[in-house]
mmCIF file of C-alpha atoms in Angstrom:
data_model
loop_
_atom_site.group_PDB
_atom_site.id
_atom_site.type_symbol
_atom_site.label_atom_id
_atom_site.label_comp_id
_atom_site.label_asym_id
_atom_site.label_seq_id
_atom_site.Cartn_x
_atom_site.Cartn_y
_atom_site.Cartn_z
ATOM 1 C CA MET E 179 156.122 94.756 102.319
ATOM 2 C CA SER E 180 156.038 90.944 102.183
ATOM 3 C CA HIS E 181 157.510 88.834 104.951
ATOM 4 C CA VAL E 182 158.745 85.263 104.995
ATOM 5 C CA ARG E 183 159.411 82.993 107.968
ATOM 6 C CA VAL E 184 162.955 81.562 107.937
ATOM 7 C CA ARG E 185 163.821 78.542 110.069
ATOM 8 C CA ILE E 186 167.314 78.636 111.594
ATOM 9 C CA ASP E 187 169.118 75.959 113.552
ATOM 10 C CA PHE E 188 172.724 75.199 114.401
ATOM 11 C CA THR E 189 174.766 72.057 114.853
ATOM 12 C CA PRO E 190 175.636 71.137 118.419
ATOM 13 C CA LEU E 191 179.154 70.136 119.381
ATOM 14 C CA ALA E 192 179.886 66.711 120.872
ATOM 15 C CA ASP E 193 180.238 68.037 124.438
ATOM 16 C CA ASP E 194 177.122 70.289 124.366
ATOM 17 C CA ASP E 195 174.409 69.443 126.833
ATOM 18 C CA GLU E 196 170.803 70.643 126.698
ATOM 19 C CA PHE E 197 171.611 73.665 128.903
ATOM 20 C CA VAL E 198 174.412 74.866 126.598
ATOM 21 C CA ILE E 199 172.256 74.401 123.511
ATOM 22 C CA GLY E 200 169.411 76.263 125.212
ATOM 23 C CA GLU E 201 171.721 79.165 126.049
ATOM 24 C CA LEU E 202 173.027 79.287 122.476
ATOM 25 C CA THR E 203 169.460 79.187 121.133
ATOM 26 C CA ASP E 204 168.556 82.149 123.355
ATOM 27 C CA ASP E 205 171.681 83.986 122.164
ATOM 28 C CA LEU E 206 170.763 83.452 118.514
ATOM 29 C CA ALA E 207 167.121 84.411 119.131
ATOM 30 C CA ASP E 208 168.156 87.632 120.897
ATOM 31 C CA ASP E 209 170.388 88.608 117.967
ATOM 32 C CA LEU E 210 167.672 87.836 115.419
ATOM 33 C CA ARG E 211 165.120 90.031 117.226
ATOM 34 C CA GLU E 212 166.970 93.013 115.724
ATOM 35 C CA ILE E 213 165.701 91.858 112.318
ATOM 36 C CA GLY E 214 162.203 90.558 112.926
ATOM 37 C CA GLU E 215 159.766 88.586 115.022
ATOM 38 C CA VAL E 216 161.458 85.489 116.490
ATOM 39 C CA GLU E 217 159.798 82.303 117.710
ATOM 40 C CA ARG E 218 161.251 79.189 119.274
ATOM 41 C CA VAL E 219 160.122 76.077 117.405
ATOM 42 C CA GLU E 220 157.941 73.631 119.293
ATOM 43 C CA ARG E 221 158.461 69.918 118.999
ATOM 44 C CA PRO E 222 155.539 67.624 119.853
ATOM 45 C CA VAL E 223 156.094 65.375 122.834
ATOM 46 C CA VAL E 224 155.618 61.692 122.074
ATOM 47 C CA ASP E 225 153.804 60.825 125.287
ATOM 48 C CA PRO E 226 150.199 59.610 125.166
ATOM 49 C CA ASP E 227 149.543 61.072 128.636
ATOM 50 C CA ALA E 228 150.784 64.560 127.662
ATOM 51 C CA LYS E 229 147.532 65.476 125.802
ATOM 52 C CA GLY E 230 148.654 68.074 123.283
ATOM 53 C CA VAL E 231 151.638 69.284 125.250
ATOM 54 C CA ALA E 232 154.650 70.385 123.235
ATOM 55 C CA GLU E 233 158.153 71.357 124.278
ATOM 56 C CA LEU E 234 160.530 73.841 122.721
ATOM 57 C CA ALA E 235 163.049 72.304 120.364
ATOM 58 C CA VAL E 236 166.550 73.294 121.404
ATOM 59 C CA GLY E 237 168.701 74.897 118.764
ATOM 60 C CA VAL E 238 165.826 75.871 116.449
ATOM 61 C CA VAL E 239 164.198 79.268 115.944
ATOM 62 C CA THR E 240 162.262 81.012 113.215
ATOM 63 C CA VAL E 241 162.446 84.672 112.267
ATOM 64 C CA LEU E 242 159.998 86.675 110.182
ATOM 65 C CA VAL E 243 162.049 88.727 107.729
ATOM 66 C CA GLY E 244 161.120 91.187 105.046
ATOM 67 C CA THR E 245 161.980 90.589 101.438
ATOM 68 C CA ASP E 246 163.840 93.889 101.236
ATOM 69 C CA PRO E 247 167.564 93.367 100.500
ATOM 70 C CA GLY E 248 168.470 95.151 103.752
ATOM 71 C CA TYR E 249 166.611 92.555 105.812
ATOM 72 C CA VAL E 250 168.298 89.711 103.960
ATOM 73 C CA GLN E 251 171.758 91.202 104.432
ATOM 74 C CA ALA E 252 171.033 91.797 108.136
ATOM 75 C CA LEU E 253 169.886 88.164 108.526
ATOM 76 C CA VAL E 254 173.082 86.817 106.970
ATOM 77 C CA GLU E 255 175.250 89.190 109.034
ATOM 78 C CA VAL E 256 173.582 88.098 112.296
ATOM 79 C CA VAL E 257 174.082 84.434 111.415
ATOM 80 C CA LEU E 258 177.744 85.030 110.533
ATOM 81 C CA ALA E 259 178.315 86.942 113.787
ATOM 82 C CA PHE E 260 176.830 83.983 115.683
ATOM 83 C CA LEU E 261 179.213 81.614 113.872
ATOM 84 C CA ARG E 262 182.213 83.829 114.668
ATOM 85 C CA ARG E 263 181.315 83.797 118.371
ATOM 86 C CA HIS E 264 180.683 80.041 118.449
ATOM 87 C CA ASP E 265 183.523 78.411 116.568
ATOM 88 C CA GLY E 266 183.049 74.949 115.083
ATOM 89 C CA ARG E 267 179.318 75.211 114.464
ATOM 90 C CA ARG E 268 177.265 75.314 111.305
ATOM 91 C CA VAL E 269 173.984 77.114 110.842
ATOM 92 C CA HIS E 270 171.181 75.729 108.698
ATOM 93 C CA LEU E 271 168.627 78.057 107.101
ATOM 94 C CA ARG E 272 165.369 76.798 105.672
ATOM 95 C CA VAL E 273 163.375 79.170 103.489
ATOM 96 C CA GLY E 274 160.331 77.421 102.073
ATOM 97 C CA ASP E 275 161.689 74.267 100.442
ATOM 98 C CA ILE E 276 165.260 75.572 100.152
ATOM 99 C CA GLU E 277 167.847 74.595 102.757
ATOM 100 C CA LEU E 278 171.268 76.199 103.140
ATOM 101 C CA THR E 279 174.179 75.297 105.402
ATOM 102 C CA ILE E 280 176.514 78.099 106.441
ATOM 103 C CA ASP E 281 179.998 77.377 107.724
ATOM 104 C CA ARG E 282 182.541 80.224 107.779
ATOM 105 C CA PRO E 283 182.159 81.650 104.263
ATOM 106 C CA THR E 284 184.785 83.910 102.713
ATOM 107 C CA HIS E 285 183.856 87.502 101.818
ATOM 108 C CA GLY E 286 183.102 86.484 98.241
ATOM 109 C CA GLN E 287 180.994 83.565 99.412
ATOM 110 C CA THR E 288 179.124 85.879 101.796
ATOM 111 C CA ASP E 289 177.952 88.038 98.884
ATOM 112 C CA GLU E 290 176.855 84.902 97.050
ATOM 113 C CA LEU E 291 175.107 83.684 100.201
ATOM 114 C CA ILE E 292 173.166 86.948 100.536
ATOM 115 C CA ASN E 293 172.019 86.626 96.920
ATOM 116 C CA THR E 294 171.035 82.982 97.443
ATOM 117 C CA VAL E 295 169.043 83.756 100.602
ATOM 118 C CA ARG E 296 167.372 86.713 98.882
ATOM 119 C CA ALA E 297 166.362 84.494 95.932
ATOM 120 C CA ALA E 298 165.049 81.816 98.339
ATOM 121 C CA ILE E 299 162.963 84.388 100.211
ATOM 122 C CA GLU E 300 161.584 85.792 96.956
ATOM 123 C CA ARG E 301 160.696 82.276 95.801
ATOM 124 C CA ALA E 302 159.061 81.395 99.152
ATOM 125 C CA ARG E 303 156.744 84.391 99.098
ATOM 126 C CA LEU E 304 155.290 83.542 95.666
#
């Protein structure tokens, strides 16, 4: 089975500090581990004395998901559960060169979202 790495991040709220965002990132990563291999995204440090050191970007993870429809549906369901628990946020998915923003979809929009993510994953693996 083919796998594709999907980048996922969420919008912080105005009163979020780095600790809160870190906790939310861990929460999202833990949920996504049910679907596939999760990695926190590293962001290079812009410090000439750091010599190749990188730090983890807060609010950004990647997950390796299969192209099977069950994986795609599970991915969307995990993201929607995260949004329900953390009101007022949006989640951004990046699959290859396709970016999607998810913000409280209706049931009909959820089905459309699953199809869109599935098509993006299929396109990314080609």
